[in-house]
PDB file of C-alpha atoms and ligand atoms in Angstrom:
ATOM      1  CA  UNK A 911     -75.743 -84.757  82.767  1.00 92.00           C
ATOM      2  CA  UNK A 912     -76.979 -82.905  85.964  1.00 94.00           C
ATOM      3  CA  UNK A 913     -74.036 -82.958  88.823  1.00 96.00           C
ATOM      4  CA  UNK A 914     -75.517 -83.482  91.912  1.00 96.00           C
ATOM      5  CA  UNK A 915     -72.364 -83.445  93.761  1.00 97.00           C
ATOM      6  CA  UNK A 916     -68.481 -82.963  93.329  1.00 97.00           C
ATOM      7  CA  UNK A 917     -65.989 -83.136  96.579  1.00 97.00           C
ATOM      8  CA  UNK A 918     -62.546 -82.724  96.791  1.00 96.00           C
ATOM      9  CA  UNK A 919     -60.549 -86.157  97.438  1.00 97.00           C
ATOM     10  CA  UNK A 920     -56.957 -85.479  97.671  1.00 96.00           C
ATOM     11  CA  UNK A 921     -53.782 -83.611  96.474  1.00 95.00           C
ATOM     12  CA  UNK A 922     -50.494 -85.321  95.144  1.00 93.00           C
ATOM     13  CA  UNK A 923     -47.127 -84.738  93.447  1.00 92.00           C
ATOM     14  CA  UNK A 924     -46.768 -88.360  92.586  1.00 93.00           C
ATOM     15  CA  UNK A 925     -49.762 -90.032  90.351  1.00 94.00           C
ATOM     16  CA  UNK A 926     -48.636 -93.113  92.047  1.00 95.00           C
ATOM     17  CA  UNK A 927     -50.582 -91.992  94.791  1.00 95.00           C
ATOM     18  CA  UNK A 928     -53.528 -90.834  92.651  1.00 96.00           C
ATOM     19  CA  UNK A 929     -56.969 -92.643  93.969  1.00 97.00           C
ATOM     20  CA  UNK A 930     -56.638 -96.570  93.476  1.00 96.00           C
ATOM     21  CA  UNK A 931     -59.637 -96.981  92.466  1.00 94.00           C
ATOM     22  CA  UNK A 932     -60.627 -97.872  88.483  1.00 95.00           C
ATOM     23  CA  UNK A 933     -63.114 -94.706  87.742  1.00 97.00           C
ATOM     24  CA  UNK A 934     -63.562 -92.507  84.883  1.00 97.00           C
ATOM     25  CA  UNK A 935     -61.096 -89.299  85.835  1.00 98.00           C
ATOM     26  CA  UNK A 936     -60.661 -86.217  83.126  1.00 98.00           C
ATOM     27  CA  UNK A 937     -58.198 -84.179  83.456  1.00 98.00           C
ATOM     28  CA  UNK A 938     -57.698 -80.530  82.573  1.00 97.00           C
ATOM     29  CA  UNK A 939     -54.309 -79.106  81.589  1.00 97.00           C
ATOM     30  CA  UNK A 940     -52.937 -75.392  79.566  1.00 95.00           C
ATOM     31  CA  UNK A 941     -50.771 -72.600  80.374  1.00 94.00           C
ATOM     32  CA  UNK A 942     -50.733 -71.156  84.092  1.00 90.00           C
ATOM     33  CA  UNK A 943     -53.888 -68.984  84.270  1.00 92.00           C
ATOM     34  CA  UNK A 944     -56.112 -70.237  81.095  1.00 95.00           C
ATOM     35  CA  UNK A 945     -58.584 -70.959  83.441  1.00 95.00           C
ATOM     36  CA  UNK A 946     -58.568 -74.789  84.285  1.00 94.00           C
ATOM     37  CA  UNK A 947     -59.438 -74.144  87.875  1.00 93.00           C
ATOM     38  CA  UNK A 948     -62.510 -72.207  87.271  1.00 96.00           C
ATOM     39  CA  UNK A 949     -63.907 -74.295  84.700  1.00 97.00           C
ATOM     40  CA  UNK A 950     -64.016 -76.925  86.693  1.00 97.00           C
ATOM     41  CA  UNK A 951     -65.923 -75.104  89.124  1.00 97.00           C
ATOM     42  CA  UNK A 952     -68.011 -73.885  86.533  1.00 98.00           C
ATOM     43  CA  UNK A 953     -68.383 -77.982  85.367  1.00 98.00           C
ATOM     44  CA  UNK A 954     -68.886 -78.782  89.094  1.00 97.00           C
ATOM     45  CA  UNK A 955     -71.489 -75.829  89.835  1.00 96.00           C
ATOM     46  CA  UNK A 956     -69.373 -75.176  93.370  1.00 95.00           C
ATOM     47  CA  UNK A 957     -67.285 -71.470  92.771  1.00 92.00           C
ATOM     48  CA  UNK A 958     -65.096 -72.369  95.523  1.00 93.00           C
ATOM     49  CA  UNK A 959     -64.315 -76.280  94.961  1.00 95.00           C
ATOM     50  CA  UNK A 960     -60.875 -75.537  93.008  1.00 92.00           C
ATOM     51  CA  UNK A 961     -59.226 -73.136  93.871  1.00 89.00           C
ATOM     52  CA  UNK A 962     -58.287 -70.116  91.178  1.00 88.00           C
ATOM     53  CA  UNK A 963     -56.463 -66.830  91.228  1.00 84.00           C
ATOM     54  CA  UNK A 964     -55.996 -64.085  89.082  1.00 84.00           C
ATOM     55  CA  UNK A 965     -52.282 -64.226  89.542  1.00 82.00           C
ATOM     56  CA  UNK A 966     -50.798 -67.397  87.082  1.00 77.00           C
ATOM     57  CA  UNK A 967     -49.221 -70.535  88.900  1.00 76.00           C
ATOM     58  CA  UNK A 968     -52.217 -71.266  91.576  1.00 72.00           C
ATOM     59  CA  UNK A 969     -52.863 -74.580  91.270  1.00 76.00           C
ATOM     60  CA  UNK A 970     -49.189 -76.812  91.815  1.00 83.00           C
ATOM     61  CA  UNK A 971     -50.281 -80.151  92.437  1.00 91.00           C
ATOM     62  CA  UNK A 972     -52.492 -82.760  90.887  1.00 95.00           C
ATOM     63  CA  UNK A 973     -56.055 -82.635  92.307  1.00 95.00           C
ATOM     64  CA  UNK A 974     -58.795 -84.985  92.622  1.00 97.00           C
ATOM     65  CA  UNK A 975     -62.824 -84.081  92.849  1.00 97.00           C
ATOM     66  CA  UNK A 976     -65.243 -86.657  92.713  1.00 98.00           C
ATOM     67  CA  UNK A 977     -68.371 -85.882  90.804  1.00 98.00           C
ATOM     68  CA  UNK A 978     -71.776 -88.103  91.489  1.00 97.00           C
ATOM     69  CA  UNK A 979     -69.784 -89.989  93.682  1.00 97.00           C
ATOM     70  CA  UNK A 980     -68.869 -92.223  90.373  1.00 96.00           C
ATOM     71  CA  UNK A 981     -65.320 -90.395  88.438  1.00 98.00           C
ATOM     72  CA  UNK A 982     -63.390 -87.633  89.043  1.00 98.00           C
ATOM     73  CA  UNK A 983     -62.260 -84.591  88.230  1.00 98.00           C
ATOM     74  CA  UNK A 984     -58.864 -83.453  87.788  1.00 97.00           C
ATOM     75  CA  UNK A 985     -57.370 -80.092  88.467  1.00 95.00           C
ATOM     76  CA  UNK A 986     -53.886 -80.064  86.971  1.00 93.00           C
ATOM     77  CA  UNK A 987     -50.917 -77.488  87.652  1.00 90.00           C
ATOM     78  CA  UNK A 988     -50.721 -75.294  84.621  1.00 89.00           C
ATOM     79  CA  UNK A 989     -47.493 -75.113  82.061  1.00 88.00           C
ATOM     80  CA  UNK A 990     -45.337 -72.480  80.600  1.00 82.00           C
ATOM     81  CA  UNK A 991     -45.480 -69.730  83.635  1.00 77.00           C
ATOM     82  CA  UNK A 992     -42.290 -67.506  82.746  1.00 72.00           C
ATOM     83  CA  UNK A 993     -41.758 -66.371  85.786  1.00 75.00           C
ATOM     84  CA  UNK A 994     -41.127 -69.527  87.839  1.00 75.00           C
ATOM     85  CA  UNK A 995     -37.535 -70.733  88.116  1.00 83.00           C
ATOM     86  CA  UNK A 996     -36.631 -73.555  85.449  1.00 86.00           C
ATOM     87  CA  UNK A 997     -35.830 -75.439  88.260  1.00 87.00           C
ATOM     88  CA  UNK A 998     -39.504 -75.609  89.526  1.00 84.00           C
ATOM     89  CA  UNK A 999     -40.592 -75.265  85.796  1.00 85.00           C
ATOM     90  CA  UNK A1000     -39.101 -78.734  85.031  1.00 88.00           C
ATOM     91  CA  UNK A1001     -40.641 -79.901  88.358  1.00 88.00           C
ATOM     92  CA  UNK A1002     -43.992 -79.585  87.094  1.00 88.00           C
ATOM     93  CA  UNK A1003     -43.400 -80.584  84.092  1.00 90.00           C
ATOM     94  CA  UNK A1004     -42.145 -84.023  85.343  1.00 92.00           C
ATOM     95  CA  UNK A1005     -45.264 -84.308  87.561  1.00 93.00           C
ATOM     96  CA  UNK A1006     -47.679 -83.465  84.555  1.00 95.00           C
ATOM     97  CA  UNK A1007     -45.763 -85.646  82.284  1.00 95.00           C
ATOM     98  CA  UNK A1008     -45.693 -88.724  84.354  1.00 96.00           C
ATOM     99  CA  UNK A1009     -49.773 -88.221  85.255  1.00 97.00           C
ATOM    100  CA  UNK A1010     -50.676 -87.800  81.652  1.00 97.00           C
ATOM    101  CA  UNK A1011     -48.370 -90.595  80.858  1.00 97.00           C
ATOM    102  CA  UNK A1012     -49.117 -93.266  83.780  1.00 96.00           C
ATOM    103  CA  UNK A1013     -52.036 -92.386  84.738  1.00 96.00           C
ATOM    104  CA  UNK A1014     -54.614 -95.504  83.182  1.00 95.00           C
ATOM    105  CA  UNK A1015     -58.244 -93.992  84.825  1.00 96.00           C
ATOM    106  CA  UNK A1016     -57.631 -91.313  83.012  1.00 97.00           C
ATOM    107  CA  UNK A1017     -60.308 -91.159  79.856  1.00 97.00           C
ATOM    108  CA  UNK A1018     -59.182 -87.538  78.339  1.00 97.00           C
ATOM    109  CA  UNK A1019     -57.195 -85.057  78.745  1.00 98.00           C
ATOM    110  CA  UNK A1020     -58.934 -81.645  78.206  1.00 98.00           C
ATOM    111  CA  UNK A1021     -56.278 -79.362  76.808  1.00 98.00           C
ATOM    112  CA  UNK A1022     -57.357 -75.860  77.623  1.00 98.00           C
ATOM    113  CA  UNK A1023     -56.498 -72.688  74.825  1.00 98.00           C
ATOM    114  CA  UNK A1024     -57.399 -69.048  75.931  1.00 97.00           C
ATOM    115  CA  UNK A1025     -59.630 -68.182  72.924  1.00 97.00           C
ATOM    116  CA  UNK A1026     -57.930 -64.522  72.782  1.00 96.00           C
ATOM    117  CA  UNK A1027     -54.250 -65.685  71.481  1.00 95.00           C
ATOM    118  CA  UNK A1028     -52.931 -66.817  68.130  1.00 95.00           C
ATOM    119  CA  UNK A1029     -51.858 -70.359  68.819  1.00 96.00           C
ATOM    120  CA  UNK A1030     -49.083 -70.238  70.415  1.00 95.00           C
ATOM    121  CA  UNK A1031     -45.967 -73.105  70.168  1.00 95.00           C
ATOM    122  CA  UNK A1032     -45.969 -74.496  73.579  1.00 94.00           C
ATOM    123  CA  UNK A1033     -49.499 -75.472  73.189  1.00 96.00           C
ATOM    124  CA  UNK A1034     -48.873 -77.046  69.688  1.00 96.00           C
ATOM    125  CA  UNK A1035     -46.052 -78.618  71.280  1.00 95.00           C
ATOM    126  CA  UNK A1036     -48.075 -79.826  74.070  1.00 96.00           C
ATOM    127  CA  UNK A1037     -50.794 -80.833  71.526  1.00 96.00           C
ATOM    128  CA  UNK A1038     -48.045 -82.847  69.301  1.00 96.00           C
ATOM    129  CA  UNK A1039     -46.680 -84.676  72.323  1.00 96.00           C
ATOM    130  CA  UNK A1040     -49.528 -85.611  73.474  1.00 97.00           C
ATOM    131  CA  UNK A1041     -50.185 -87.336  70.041  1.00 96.00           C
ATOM    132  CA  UNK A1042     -47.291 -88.797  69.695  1.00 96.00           C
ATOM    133  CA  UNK A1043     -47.876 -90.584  72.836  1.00 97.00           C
ATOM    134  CA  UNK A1044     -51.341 -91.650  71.811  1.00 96.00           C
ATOM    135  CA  UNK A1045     -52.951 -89.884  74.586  1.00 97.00           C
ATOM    136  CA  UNK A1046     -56.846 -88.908  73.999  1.00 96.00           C
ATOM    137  CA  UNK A1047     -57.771 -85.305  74.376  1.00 98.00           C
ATOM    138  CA  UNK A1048     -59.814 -82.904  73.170  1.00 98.00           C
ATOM    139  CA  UNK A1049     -59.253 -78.911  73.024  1.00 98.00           C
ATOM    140  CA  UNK A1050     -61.209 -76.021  75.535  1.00 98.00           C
ATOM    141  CA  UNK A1051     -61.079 -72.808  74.155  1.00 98.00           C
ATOM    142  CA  UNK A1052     -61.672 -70.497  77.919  1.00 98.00           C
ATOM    143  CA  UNK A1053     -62.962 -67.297  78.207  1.00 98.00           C
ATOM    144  CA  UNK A1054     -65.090 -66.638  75.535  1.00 98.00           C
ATOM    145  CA  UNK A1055     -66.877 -64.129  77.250  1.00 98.00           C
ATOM    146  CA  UNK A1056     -64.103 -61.662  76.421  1.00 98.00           C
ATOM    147  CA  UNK A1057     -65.216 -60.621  73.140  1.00 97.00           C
ATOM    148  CA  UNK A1058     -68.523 -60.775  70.612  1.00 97.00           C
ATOM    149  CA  UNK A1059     -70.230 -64.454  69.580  1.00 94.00           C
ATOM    150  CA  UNK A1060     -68.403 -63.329  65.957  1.00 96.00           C
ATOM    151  CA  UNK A1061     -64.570 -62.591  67.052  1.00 96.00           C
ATOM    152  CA  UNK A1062     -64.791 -65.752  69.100  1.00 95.00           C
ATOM    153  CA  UNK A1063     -66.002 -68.142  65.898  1.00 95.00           C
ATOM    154  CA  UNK A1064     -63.371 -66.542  64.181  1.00 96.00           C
ATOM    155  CA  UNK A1065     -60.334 -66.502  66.679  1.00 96.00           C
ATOM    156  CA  UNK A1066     -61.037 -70.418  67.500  1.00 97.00           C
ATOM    157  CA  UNK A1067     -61.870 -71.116  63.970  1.00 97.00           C
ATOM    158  CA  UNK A1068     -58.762 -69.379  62.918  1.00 97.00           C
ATOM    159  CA  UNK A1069     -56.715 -71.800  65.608  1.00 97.00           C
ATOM    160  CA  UNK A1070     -58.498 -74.906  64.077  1.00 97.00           C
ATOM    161  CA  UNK A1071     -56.703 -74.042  60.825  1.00 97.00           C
ATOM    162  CA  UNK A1072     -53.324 -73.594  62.111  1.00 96.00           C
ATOM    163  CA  UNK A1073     -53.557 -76.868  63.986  1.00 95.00           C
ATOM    164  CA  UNK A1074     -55.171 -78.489  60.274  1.00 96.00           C
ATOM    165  CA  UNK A1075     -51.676 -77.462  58.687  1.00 95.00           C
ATOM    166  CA  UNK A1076     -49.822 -80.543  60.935  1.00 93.00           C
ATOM    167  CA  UNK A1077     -53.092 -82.666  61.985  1.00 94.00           C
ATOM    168  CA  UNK A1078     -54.752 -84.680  60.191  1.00 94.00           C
ATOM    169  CA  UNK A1079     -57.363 -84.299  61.903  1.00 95.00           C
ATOM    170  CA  UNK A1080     -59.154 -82.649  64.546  1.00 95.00           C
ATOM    171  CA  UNK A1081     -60.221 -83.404  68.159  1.00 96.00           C
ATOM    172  CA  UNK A1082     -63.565 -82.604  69.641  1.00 97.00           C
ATOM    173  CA  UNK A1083     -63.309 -78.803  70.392  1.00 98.00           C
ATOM    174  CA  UNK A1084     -65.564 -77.015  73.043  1.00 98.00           C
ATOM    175  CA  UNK A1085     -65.653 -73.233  73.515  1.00 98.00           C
ATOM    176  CA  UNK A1086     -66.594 -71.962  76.978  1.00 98.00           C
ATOM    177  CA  UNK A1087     -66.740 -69.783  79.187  1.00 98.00           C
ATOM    178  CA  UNK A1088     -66.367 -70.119  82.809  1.00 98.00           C
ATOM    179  CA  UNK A1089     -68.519 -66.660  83.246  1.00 97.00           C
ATOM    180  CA  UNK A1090     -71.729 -67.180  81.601  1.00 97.00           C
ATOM    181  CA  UNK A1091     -71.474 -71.181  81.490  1.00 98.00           C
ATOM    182  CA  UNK A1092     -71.330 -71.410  78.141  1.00 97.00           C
ATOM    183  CA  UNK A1093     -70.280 -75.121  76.905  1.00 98.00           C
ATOM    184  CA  UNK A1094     -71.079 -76.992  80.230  1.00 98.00           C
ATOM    185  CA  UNK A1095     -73.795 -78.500  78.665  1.00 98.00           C
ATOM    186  CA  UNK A1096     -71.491 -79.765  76.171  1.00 98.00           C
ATOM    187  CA  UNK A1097     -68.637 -81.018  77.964  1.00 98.00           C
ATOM    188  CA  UNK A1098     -70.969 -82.489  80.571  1.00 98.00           C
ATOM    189  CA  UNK A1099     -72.593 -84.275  77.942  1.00 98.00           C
ATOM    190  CA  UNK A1100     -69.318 -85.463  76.513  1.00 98.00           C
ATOM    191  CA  UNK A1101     -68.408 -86.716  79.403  1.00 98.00           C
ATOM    192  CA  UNK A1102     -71.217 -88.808  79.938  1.00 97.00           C
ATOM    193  CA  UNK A1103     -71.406 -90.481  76.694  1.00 97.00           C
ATOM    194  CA  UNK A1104     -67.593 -91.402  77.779  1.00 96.00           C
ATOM    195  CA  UNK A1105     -68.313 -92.751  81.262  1.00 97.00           C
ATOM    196  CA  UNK A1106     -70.611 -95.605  79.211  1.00 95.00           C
ATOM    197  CA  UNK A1107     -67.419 -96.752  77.971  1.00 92.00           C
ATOM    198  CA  UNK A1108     -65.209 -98.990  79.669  1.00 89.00           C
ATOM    199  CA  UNK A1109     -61.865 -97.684  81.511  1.00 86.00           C
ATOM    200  CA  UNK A1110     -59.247 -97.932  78.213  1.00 70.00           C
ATOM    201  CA  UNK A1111     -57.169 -99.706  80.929  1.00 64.00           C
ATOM    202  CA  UNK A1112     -59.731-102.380  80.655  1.00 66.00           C
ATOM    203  CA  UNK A1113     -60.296-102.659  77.483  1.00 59.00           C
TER     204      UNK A1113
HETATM  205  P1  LIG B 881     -53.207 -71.940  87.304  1.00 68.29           P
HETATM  206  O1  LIG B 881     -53.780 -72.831  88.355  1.00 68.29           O
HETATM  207  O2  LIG B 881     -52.449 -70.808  87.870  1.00 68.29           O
HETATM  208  O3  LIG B 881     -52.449 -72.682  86.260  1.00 68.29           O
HETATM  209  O4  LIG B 881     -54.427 -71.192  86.530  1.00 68.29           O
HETATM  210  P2  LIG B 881     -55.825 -71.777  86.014  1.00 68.29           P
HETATM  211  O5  LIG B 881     -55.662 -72.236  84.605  1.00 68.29           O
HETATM  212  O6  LIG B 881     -56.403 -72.759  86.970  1.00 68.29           O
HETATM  213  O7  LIG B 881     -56.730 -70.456  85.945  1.00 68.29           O
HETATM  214  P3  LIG B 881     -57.846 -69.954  86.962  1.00 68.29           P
HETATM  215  O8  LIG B 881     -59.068 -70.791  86.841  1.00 68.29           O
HETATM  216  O9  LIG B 881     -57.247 -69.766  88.310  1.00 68.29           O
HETATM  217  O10 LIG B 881     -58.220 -68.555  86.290  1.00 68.29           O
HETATM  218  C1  LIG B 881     -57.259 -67.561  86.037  1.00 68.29           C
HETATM  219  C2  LIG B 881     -57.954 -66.205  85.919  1.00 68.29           C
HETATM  220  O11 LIG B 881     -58.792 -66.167  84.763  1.00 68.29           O
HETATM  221  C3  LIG B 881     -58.874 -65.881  87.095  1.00 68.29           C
HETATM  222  O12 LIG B 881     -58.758 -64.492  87.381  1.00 68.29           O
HETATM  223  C4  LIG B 881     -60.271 -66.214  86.563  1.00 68.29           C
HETATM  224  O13 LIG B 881     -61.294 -65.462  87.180  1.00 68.29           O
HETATM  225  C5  LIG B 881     -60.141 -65.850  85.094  1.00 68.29           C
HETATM  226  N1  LIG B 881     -61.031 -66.664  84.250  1.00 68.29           N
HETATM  227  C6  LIG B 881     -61.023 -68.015  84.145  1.00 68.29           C
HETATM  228  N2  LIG B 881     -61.953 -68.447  83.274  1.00 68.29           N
HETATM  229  C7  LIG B 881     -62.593 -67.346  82.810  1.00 68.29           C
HETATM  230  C8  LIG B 881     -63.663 -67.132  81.870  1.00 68.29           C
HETATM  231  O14 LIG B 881     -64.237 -68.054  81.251  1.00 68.29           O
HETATM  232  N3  LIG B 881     -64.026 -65.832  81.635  1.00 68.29           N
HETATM  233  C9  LIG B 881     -63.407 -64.783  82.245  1.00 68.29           C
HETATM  234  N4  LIG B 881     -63.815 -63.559  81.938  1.00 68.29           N
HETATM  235  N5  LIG B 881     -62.408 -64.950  83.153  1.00 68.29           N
HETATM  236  C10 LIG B 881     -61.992 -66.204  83.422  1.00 68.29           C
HETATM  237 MG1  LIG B 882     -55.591 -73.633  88.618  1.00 68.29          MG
END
């Protein structure tokens, strides 16, 4: 799929107040600072059209971008950032959880991994949640640029067993890189087999 353009709609706390309108949207949640932000602008082609930092906990509300003009983009906070107060941790949590739960445009959630660490529990947790509540997603393993084409087959091969020990099966897995662009052609293709589908709200 070639993006020809991607513009930033709105920001919310609430999903309630989430665009109306019944589009494809795809959302992209992880930790604080797995690099959600700057995939999507990778994804998008615009560096600046989320915005990312090098410091975890950038991104604190639920964004919107609209791609082609025809379904959107979502920028989600990131979980799991240690060094926010459980008070605001729980805050997130509540707006992540009620997106993810109420949120019928949305199509799949892309659950982003950092390809460097041994799985780590609150991303199985995430993962098993997210199961549990029937919600379609599909895992992004970021920053593969990091180390050699080898250490990275065998890092997110490694996580692909650990997650075969409780799942039955799989989810379509992407490995990227936000650097070099490797996987847009593959999540951008992914996508757009998936927009020929109707809305699962409609089905
Ligand atoms: P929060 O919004 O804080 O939850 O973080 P995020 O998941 O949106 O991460 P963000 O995109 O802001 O990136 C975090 C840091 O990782 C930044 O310093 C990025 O430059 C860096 N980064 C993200 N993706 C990649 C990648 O594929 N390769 C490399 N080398 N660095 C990356
Ligand atoms: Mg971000």
């Amino acid at each position: 799929m070639i993006v020809n353009t991607a513009r930033f709609v709105i920001s919310n706390s609430d999903y309630t107040k989430c665009p109306p309108e019944m589009r494809h949207e795809y959302a992209f949640i992880g930790r604080s600072n797995v690099g959600k932000s700057s995939l999507i602008n990778m994804l998008t082609g615009q560096k600046g059209l989320a915005m990312t930092s090098a410091t975890p906990g950038k991104t604190m509300l639920i964004n919107h971008f609209l791609v082609n003009d025809s379904w959107y983009i979502v920028d989600l906070p990131g979980y799991g950032y240690a060094r926010r107060s459980k008070a605001d941790r729980d805050r997130l949590y509540g707006i992540i959880q009620n997106y993810i739960l109420g949120r019928e445009q949305m199509t799949n959630l892309f659950v982003l991994v950092d390809s460097r660490h041994e799985p780590q529990k609150i991303d199985l947790e995430f993962m098993e949640w997210l199961g549990e509540n029937g919600i379609p997603f599909s895992i992004v393993f970021t920053k593969i640029d990091k180390m050699s084409a080898t250490a990275a087959e065998n890092k997110t091969a490694a996580y692909c067993a650990k997650l075969l020990e409780t799942w039955e099966e799989l989810p379509p897995v992407f490995r990227t890189s936000s650097e070099d662009k490797r996987g847009r052609e593959a999540l951008l293709n992914y996508i757009e087999e998936m927009n020929k589908l109707p809305l699962l709200a409609e089905q």
